[in-house]
mmCIF file of C-alpha atoms in Angstrom:
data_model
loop_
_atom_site.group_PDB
_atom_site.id
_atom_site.type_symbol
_atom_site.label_atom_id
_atom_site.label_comp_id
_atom_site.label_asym_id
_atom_site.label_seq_id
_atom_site.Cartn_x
_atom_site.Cartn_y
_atom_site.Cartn_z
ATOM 1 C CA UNK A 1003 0.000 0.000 0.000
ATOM 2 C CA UNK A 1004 1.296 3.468 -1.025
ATOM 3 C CA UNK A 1005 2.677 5.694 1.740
ATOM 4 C CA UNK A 1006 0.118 8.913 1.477
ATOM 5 C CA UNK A 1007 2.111 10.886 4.497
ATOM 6 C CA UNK A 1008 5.782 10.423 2.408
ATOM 7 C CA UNK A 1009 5.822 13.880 1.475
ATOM 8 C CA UNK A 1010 5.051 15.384 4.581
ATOM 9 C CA UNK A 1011 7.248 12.979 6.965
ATOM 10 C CA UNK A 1012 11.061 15.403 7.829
ATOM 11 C CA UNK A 1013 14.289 13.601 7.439
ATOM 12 C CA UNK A 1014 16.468 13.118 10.315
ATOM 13 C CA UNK A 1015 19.431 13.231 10.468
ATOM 14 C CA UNK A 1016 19.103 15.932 8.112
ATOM 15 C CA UNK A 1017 22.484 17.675 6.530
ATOM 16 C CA UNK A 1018 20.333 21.205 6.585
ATOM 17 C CA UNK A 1019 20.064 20.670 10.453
ATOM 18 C CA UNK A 1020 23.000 17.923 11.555
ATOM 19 C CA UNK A 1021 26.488 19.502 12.445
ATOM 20 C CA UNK A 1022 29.070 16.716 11.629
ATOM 21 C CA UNK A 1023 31.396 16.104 15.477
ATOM 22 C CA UNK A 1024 35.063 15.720 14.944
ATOM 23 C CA UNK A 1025 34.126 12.106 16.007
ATOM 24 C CA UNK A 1026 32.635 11.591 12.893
ATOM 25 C CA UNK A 1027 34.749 12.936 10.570
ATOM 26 C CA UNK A 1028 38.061 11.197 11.580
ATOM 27 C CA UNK A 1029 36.005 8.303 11.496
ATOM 28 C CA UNK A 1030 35.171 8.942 8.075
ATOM 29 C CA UNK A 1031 38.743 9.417 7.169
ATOM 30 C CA UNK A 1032 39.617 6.119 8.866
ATOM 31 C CA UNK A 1033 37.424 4.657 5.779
ATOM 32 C CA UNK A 1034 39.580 6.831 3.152
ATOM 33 C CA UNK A 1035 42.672 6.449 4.503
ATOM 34 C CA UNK A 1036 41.683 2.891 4.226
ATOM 35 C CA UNK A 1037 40.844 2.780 0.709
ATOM 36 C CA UNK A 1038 43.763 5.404 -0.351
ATOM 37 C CA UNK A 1039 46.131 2.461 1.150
ATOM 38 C CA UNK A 1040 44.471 0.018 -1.098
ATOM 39 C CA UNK A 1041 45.534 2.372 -4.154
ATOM 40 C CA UNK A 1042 49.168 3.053 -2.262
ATOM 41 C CA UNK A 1043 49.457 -0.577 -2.134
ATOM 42 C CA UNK A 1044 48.700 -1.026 -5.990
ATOM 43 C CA UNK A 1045 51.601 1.257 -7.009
ATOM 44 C CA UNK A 1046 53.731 -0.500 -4.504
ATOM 45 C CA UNK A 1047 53.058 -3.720 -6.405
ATOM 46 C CA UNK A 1048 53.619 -2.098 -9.910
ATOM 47 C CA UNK A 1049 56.808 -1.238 -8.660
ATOM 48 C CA UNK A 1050 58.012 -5.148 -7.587
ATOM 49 C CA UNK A 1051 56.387 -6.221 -10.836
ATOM 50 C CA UNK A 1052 58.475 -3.281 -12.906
ATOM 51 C CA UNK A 1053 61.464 -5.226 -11.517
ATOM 52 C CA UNK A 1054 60.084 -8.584 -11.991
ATOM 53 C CA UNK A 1055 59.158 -7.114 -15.613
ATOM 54 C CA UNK A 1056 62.981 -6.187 -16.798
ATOM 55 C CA UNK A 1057 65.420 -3.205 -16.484
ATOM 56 C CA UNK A 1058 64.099 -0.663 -19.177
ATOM 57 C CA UNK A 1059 60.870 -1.069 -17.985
ATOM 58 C CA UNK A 1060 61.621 -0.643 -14.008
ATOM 59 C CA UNK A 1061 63.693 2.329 -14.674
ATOM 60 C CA UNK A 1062 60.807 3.779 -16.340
ATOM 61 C CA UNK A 1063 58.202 2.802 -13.078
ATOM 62 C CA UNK A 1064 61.338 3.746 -10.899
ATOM 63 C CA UNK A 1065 61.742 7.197 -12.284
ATOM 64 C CA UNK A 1066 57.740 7.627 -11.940
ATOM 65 C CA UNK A 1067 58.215 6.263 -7.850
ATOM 66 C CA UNK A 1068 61.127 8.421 -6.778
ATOM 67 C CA UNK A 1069 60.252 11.493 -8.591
ATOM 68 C CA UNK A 1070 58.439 14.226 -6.643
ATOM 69 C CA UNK A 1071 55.700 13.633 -7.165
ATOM 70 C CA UNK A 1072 56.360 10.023 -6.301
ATOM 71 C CA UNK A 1073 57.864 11.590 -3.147
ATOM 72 C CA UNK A 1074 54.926 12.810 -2.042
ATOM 73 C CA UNK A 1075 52.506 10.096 -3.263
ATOM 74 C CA UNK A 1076 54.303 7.804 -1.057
ATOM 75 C CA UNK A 1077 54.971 10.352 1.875
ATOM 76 C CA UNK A 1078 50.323 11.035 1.772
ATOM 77 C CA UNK A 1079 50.497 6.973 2.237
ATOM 78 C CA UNK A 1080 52.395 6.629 5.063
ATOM 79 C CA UNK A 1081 50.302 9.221 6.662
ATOM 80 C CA UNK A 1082 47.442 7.357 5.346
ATOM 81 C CA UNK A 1083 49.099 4.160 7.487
ATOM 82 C CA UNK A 1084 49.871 6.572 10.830
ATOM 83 C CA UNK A 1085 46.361 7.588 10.600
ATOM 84 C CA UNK A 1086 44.435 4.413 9.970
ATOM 85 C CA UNK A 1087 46.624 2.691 12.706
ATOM 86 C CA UNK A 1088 45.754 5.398 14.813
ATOM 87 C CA UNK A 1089 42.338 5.513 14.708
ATOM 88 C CA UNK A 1090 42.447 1.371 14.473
ATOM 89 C CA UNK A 1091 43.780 1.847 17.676
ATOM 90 C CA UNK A 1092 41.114 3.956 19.041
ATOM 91 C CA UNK A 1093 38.544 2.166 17.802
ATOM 92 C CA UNK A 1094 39.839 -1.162 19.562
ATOM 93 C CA UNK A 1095 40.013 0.904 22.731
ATOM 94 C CA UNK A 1096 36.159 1.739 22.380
ATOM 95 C CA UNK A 1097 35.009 -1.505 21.805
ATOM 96 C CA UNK A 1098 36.666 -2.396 24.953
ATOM 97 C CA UNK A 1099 33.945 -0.062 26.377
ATOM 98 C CA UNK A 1100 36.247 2.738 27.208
ATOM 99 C CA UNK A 1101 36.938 6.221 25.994
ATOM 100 C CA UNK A 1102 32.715 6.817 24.916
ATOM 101 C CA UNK A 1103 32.125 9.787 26.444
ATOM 102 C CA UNK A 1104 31.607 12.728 24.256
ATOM 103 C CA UNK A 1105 35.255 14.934 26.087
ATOM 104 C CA UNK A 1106 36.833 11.434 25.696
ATOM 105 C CA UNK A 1107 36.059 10.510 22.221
ATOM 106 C CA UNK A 1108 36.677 14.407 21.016
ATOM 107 C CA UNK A 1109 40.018 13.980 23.206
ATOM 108 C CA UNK A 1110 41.000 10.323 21.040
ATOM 109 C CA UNK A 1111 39.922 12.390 18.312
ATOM 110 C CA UNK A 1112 42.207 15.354 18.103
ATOM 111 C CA UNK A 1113 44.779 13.172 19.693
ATOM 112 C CA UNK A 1114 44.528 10.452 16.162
ATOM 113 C CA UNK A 1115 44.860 13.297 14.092
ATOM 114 C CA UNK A 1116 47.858 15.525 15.666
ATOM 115 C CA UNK A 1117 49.093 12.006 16.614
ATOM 116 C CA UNK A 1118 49.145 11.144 12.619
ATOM 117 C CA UNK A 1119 51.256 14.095 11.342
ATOM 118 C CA UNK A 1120 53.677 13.361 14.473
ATOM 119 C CA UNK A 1121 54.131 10.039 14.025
ATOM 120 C CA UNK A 1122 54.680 10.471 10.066
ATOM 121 C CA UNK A 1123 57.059 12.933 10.385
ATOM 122 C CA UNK A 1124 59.313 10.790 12.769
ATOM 123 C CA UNK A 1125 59.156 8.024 10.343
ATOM 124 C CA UNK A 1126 59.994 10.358 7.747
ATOM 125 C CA UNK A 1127 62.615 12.050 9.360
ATOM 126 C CA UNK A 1128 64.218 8.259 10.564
ATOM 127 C CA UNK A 1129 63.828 6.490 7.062
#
């Protein structure tokens, strides 16, 4: 039977009215991070096959890798990794029922991201 009140029924959570917590958003970038690794791990694997492949074709895949732009390809991925092992980390904390209230959760929050751009750049700086 057809829904005659559809039209007339408000949306909740709606984006007019919702105001996204930091909460949510790093745990929306947990998801990209996630899915920028998978692509991070493609080009990693394009590399080892380059090699696999023969010299005049790895030095072409090599010069694509270590170029600047390769550079910083590779440096957004492992801040991609700090980040989603970060917030991996907070999340196992939560489901061990800790850390769930609302100055906690904001505190893991800030903490995963200024924790991220830390943690990269010591890795960075050591490598």
């Amino acid at each position: 039977m057809a829904d005659v009140n559809r039209g007339n029924r408000p949306l909740s959570p709606h984006l007019s009215i919702y105001r996204p917590q930091l909460t949510s958003a790093t745990s929306i970038f947990a998801r990209i991070t996630g899915v920028a690794l998978l692509g991070a791990a493609v080009l990693v694997v394009w590399w080892f096959l380059a090699a696999a492949a023969g010299p005049e074709y790895f030095d072409l895949v090599n010069g694509l890798m270590t170029s600047i732009l390769g550079d910083l390809v590779m440096f957004a991925a492992l801040w991609a990794v700090c980040y989603h092992f970060l917030s991996g980390l907070r999340h196992l904390y939560w489901d061990t029922g800790h850390g769930l209230e609302i100055e906690t959760a904001e505190k893991l929050a800030k903490g995963v991201v200024v924790g991220s751009f830390v943690l990269t750049i010591i890795i960075a700086l050591i490598v």
